[in-house]
Coordinates of C-alpha atoms and ligand atoms in Angstrom, one line a residue:
X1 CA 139.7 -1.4 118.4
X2 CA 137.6 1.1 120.3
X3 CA 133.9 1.9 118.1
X4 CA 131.0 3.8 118.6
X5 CA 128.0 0.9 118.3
X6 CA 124.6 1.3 118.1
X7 CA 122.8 -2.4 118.9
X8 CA 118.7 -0.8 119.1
X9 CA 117.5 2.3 117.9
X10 CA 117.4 5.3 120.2
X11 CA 118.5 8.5 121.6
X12 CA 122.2 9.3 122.4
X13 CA 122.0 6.7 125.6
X14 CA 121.9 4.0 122.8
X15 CA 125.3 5.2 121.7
X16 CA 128.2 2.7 123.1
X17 CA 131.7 3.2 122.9
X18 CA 132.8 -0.8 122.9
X19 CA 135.2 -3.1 121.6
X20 CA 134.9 -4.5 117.9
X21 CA 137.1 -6.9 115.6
X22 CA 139.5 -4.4 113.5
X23 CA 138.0 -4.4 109.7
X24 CA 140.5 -5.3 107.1
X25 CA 141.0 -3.7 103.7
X26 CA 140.1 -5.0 101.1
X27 CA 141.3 -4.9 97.2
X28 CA 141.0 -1.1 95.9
X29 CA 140.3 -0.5 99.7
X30 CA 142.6 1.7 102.5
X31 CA 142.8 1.2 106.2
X32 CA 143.1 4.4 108.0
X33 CA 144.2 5.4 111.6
X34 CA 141.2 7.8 112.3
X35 CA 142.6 11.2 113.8
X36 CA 138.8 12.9 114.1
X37 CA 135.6 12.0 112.7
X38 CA 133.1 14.7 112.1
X39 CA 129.0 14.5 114.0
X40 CA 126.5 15.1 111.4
X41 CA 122.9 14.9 111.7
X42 CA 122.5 12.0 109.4
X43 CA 123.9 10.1 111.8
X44 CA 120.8 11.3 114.2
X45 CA 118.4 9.8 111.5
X46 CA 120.8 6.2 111.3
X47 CA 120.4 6.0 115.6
X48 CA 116.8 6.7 115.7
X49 CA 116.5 4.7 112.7
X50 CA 114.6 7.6 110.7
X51 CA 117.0 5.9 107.6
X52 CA 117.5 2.3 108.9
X53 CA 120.0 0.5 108.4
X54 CA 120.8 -3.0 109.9
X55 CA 121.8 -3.0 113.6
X56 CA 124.5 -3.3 114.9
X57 CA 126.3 -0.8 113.2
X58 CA 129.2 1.5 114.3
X59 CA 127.9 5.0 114.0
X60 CA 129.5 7.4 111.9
X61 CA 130.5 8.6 108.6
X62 CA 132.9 11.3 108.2
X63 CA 136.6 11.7 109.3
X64 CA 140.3 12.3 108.6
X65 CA 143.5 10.5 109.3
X66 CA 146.1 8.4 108.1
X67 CA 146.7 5.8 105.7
X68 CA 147.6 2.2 107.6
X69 CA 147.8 -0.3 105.4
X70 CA 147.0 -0.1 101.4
X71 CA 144.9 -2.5 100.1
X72 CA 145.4 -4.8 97.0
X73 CA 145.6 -2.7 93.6
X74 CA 145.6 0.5 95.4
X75 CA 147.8 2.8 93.9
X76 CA 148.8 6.7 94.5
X77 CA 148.0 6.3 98.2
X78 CA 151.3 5.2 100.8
X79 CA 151.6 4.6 104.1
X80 CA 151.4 7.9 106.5
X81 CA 149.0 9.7 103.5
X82 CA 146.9 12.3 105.3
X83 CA 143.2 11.6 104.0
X84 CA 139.9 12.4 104.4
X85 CA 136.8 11.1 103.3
X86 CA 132.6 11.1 103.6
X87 CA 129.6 8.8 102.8
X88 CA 132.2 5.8 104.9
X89 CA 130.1 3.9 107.1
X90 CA 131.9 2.9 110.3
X91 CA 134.2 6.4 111.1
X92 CA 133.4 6.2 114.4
X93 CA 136.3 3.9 115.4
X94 CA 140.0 3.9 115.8
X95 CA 140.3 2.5 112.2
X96 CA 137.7 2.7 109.5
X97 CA 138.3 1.4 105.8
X98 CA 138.2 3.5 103.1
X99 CA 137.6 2.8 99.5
X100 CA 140.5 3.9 97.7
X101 CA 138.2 6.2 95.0
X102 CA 136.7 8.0 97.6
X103 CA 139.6 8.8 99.3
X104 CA 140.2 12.4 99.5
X105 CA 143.6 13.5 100.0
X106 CA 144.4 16.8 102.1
X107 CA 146.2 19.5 100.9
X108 CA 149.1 21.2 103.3
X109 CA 148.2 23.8 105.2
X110 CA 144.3 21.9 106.1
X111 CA 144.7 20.7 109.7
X112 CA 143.4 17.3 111.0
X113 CA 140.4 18.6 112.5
X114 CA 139.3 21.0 109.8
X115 CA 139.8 18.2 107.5
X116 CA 137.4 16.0 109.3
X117 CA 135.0 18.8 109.7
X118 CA 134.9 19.4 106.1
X119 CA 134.3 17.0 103.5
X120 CA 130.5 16.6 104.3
X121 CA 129.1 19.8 105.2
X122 CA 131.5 21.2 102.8
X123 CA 130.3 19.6 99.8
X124 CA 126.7 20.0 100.7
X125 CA 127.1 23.7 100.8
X126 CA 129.0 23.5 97.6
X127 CA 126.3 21.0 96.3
X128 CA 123.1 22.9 97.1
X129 CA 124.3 26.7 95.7
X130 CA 126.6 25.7 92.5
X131 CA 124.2 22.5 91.7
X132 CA 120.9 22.2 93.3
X133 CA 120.2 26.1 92.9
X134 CA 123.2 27.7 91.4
X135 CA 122.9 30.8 92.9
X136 CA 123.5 34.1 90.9
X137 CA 124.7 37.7 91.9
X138 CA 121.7 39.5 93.1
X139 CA 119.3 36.7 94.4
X140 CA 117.9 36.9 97.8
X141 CA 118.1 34.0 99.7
X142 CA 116.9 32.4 102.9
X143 CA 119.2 30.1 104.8
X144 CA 117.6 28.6 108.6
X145 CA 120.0 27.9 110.9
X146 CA 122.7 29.6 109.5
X147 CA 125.2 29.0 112.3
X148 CA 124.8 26.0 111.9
X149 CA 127.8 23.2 110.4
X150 CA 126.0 23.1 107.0
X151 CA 124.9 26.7 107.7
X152 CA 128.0 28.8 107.9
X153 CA 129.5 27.4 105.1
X154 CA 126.4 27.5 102.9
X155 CA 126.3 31.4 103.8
X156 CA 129.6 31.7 102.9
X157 CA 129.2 29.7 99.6
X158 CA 126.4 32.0 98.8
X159 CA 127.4 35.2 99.8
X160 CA 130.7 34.8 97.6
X161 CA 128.7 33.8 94.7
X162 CA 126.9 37.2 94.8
X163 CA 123.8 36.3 96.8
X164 CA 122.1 38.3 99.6
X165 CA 121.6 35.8 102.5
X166 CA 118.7 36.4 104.7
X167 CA 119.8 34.0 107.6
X168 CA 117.5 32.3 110.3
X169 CA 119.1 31.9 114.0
X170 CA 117.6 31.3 117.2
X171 CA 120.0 32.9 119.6
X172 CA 122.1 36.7 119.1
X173 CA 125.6 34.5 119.5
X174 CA 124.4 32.9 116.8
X175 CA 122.7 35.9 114.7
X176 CA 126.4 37.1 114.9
X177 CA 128.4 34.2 113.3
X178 CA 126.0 34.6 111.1
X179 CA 126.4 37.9 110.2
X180 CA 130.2 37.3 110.3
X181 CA 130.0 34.6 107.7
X182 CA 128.7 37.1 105.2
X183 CA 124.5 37.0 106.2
X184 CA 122.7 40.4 104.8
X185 CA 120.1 40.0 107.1
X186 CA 119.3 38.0 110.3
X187 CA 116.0 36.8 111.2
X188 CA 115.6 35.2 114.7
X189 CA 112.7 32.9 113.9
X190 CA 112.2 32.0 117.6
X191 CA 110.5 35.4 117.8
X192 CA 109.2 36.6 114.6
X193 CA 107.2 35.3 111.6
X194 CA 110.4 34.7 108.9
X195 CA 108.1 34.4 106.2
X196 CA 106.9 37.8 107.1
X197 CA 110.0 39.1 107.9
X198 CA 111.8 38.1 104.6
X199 CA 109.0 39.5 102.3
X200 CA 109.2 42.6 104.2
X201 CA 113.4 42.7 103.7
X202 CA 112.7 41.9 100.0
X203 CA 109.9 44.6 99.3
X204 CA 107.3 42.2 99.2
X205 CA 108.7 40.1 96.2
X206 CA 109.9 36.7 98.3
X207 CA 113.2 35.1 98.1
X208 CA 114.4 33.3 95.0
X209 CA 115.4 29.9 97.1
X210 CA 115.1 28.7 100.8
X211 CA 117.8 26.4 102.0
X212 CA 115.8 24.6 104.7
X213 CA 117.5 22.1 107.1
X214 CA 115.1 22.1 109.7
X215 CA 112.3 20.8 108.1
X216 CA 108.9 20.3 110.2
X217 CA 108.8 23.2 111.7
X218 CA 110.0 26.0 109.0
X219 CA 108.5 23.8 105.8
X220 CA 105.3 26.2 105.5
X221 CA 107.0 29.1 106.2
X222 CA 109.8 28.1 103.7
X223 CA 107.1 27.7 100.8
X224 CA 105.0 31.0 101.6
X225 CA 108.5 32.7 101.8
X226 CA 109.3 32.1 98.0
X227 CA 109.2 34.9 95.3
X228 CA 106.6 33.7 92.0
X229 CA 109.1 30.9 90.3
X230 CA 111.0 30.3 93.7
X231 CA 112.6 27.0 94.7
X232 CA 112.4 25.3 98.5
X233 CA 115.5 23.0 98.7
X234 CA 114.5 20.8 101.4
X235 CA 117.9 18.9 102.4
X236 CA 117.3 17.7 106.2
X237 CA 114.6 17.3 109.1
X238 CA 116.8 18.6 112.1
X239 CA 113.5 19.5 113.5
X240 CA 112.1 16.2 112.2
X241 CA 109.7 15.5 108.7
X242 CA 107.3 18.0 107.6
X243 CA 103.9 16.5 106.9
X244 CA 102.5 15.2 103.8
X245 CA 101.7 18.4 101.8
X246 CA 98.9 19.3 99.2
X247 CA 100.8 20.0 95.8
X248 CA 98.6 22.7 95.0
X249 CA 100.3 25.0 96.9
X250 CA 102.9 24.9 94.5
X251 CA 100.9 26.3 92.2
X252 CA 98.9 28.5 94.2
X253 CA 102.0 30.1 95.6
X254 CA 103.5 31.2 92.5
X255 CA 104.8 28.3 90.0
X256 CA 107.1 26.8 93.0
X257 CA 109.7 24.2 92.9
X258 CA 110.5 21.9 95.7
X259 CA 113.2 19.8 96.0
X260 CA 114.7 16.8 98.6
X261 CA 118.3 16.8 97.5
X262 CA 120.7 14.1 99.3
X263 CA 124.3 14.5 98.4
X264 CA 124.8 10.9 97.9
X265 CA 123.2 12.0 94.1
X266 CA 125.7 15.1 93.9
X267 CA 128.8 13.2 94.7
X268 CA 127.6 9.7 93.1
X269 CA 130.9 9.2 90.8
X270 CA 134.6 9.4 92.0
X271 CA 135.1 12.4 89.4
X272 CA 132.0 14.4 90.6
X273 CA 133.0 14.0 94.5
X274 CA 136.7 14.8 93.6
X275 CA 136.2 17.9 91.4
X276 CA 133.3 18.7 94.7
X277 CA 136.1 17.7 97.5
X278 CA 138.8 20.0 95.3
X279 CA 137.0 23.2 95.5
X280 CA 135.9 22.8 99.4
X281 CA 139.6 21.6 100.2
X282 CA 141.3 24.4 98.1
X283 CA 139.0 27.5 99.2
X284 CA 139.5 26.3 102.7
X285 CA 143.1 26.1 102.0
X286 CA 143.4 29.6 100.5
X287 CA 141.6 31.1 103.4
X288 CA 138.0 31.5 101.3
X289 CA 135.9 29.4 103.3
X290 CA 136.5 29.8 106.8
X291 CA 135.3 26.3 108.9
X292 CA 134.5 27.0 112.6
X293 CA 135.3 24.0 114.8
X294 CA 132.1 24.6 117.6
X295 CA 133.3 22.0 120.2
X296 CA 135.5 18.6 119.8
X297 CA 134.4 15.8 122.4
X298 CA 136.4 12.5 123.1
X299 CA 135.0 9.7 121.5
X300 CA 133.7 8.6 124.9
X301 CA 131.6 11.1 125.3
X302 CA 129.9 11.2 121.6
X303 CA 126.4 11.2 123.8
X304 CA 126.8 14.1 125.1
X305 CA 128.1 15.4 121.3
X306 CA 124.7 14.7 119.7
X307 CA 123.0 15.5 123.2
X308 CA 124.6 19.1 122.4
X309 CA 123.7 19.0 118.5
X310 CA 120.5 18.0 119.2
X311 CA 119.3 20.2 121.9
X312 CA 120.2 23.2 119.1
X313 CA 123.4 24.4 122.0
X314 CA 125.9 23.9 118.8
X315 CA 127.4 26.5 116.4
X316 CA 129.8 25.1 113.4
X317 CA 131.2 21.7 113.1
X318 CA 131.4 19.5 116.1
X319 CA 133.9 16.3 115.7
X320 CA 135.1 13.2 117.8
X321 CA 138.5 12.4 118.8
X322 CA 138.9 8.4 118.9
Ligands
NAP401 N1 120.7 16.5 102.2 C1 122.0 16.6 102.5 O1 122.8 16.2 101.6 C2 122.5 17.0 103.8 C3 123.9 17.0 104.1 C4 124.3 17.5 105.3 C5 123.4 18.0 106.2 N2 122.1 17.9 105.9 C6 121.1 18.4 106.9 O2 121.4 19.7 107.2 C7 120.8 20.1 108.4 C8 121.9 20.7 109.3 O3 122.9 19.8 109.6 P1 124.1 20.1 110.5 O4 124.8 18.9 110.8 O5 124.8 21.3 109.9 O6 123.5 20.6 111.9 P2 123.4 22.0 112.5 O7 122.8 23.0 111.5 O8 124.8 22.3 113.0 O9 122.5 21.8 113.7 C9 121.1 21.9 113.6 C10 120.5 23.3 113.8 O10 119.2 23.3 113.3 C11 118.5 24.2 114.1 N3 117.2 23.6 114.6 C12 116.0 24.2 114.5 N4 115.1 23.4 115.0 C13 115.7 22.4 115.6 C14 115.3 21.2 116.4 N5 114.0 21.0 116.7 N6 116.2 20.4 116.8 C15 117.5 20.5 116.5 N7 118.0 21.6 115.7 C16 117.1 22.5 115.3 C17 119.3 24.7 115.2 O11 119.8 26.0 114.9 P3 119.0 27.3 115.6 O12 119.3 27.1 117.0 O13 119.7 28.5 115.0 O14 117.6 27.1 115.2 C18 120.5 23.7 115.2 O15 121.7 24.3 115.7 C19 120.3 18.7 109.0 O16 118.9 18.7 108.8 C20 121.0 17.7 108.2 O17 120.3 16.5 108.1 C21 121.6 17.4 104.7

């Protein structure tokens, strides 16, 4: 079968579409045709070898598809079952195996593609505001890159639970998906000081929680954006790892929390990442969460995919077609 490898660590050059043995299913384990398979950052931080793993490796970690062959002891999943899954090494390929407990099945009415594009970005959103910093009606909140995969869902996420969203862009196509996901307020933080921007939009009190994805380059501005008691949820580096920091400035800027959530910990038994995947899958499925598909790219071209996420040209979910 046809794979995505990655033999050295690298940019997107090191990103080879080759040929590889087909894996085999094991007991409790599915084989699955792969219809799409979702890009995600992390997968940025596996190439470069930010998070290494051992090499080679087929890239990827996200998809949807069908069911090929069932593996000993599986049962409740047949032959031509529309699935979906996250956390799966290997998804960029023609066939990935799929342990049958983290299978998620997809409901009708969930297309291929929005099912690929879902499961992790979806459950990070739902992760981070019901579970990291459940978010209440009434608190302001700061979300960078809000057009963003992770971002449009997460502003969505919030803005139904009752929270203001102050969103971060860096371009006015993007200030306006954000504003049409349910953003209050959009700050373009390639021109103006967001820390100063989003006291001055709460009246000088600070936000109660930053989402902050970016990392390096919004981290201080993330911390002196937070009202007295405020929380910075850290969860990603798309601008690479902010420096070691002095925990002082916890203190000294008002009794702060800061957290470095992964969702591996938010989805780390089959009953939390179902009752998670149930909620994404059902308020996509009844029209609550919209997903925005940015751009799909053949397989053979997943180089210029993270080329494109990477060089910040991207809105919404990106996936590969095998
Ligand atoms: N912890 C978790 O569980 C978890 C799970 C999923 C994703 N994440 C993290 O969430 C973040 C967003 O992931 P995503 O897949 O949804 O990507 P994305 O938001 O679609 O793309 C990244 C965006 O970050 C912004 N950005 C700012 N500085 C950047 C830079 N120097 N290089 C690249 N992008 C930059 C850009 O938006 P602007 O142009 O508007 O600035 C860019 O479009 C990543 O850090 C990812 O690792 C974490």
């Amino acid at each position: 079968m046809k794979a995505v490898v990655v033999e050295r660590t690298g940019g997107p050059e090191v990103m080879e579409l080759a040929e590889v043995t087909q894996p085999r299913p094991g007991p409790g384990q599915l084989l699955v045709d792969v219809v799409a398979a979702g890009v995600n950052f992390i997968d940025v931080y596996h190439r470069e070898g930010v998070y290494p793993l051992p090499l080679p490796l087929v890239l990827g970690q996200e998809g949807s598809g069908r069911v090929a062959v069932v593996g000993e002891g599986v049962s409740g999943w047949a032959v031509g079952d529309r699935v979906a899954w996250t956390n799966v090494p290997g998804s960029f390929a023609e066939n990935v195996v799929v342990p049958a407990d983290r299978a998620l099945r997809v409901p009708d009415g969930v297309d291929d593609l929005t099912a690929a594009a879902v499961p992790l970005q979806g459950m990070t959103a739902h992760y981070l505001a019901t579970s990291t910093c459940p978010v209440e009606p009434g608190d302001d909140v700061l979300i960078h890159a809000a057009a963003g995969g992770v971002g449009l869902l997460l502003t969505q996420v919030v803005t139904h639970r009752g929270g203001r969203v102050l969103a971060t862009v860096s371009t006015a196509e993007k200030a306006e998906l954000a504003r049409g996901a349910g953003a209050a307020e959009v700050i373009r933080y390639d021109r103006e000081d967001f820390a100063e921007r989003a006291r001055e939009l709460t009246g000088g009190r600070g936000v109660r929680v930053v989402f902050d994805g970016v990392g390096r380059t919004t981290f201080d501005g993330s911390l002196a954006s937070l009202a007295p008691r405020g929380m910075l949820v850290l969860f990603g580096y798309a601008s690479g790892r902010p420096d070691p920091f002095d925990v002082n400035r916890l203190q000294t800027g008002g009794s702060l929390f800061l957290t470095r959530p992964t969702m591996g910990h938010y989805v780390a038994t089959p009953a939390e990442l179902h009752a998670r995947a149930d909620d994404v899958f059902g308020w996509v499925a009844d029209g609550s969460l919209s997903v925005r598909i940015g751009a799909s790219y053949p397989m053979a071209e997943v180089a210029r995919a993270y080329e494109d996420l990477e060089g910040r040209r991207t809105t919404g979910k990106l996936v590969l077609l095998p």
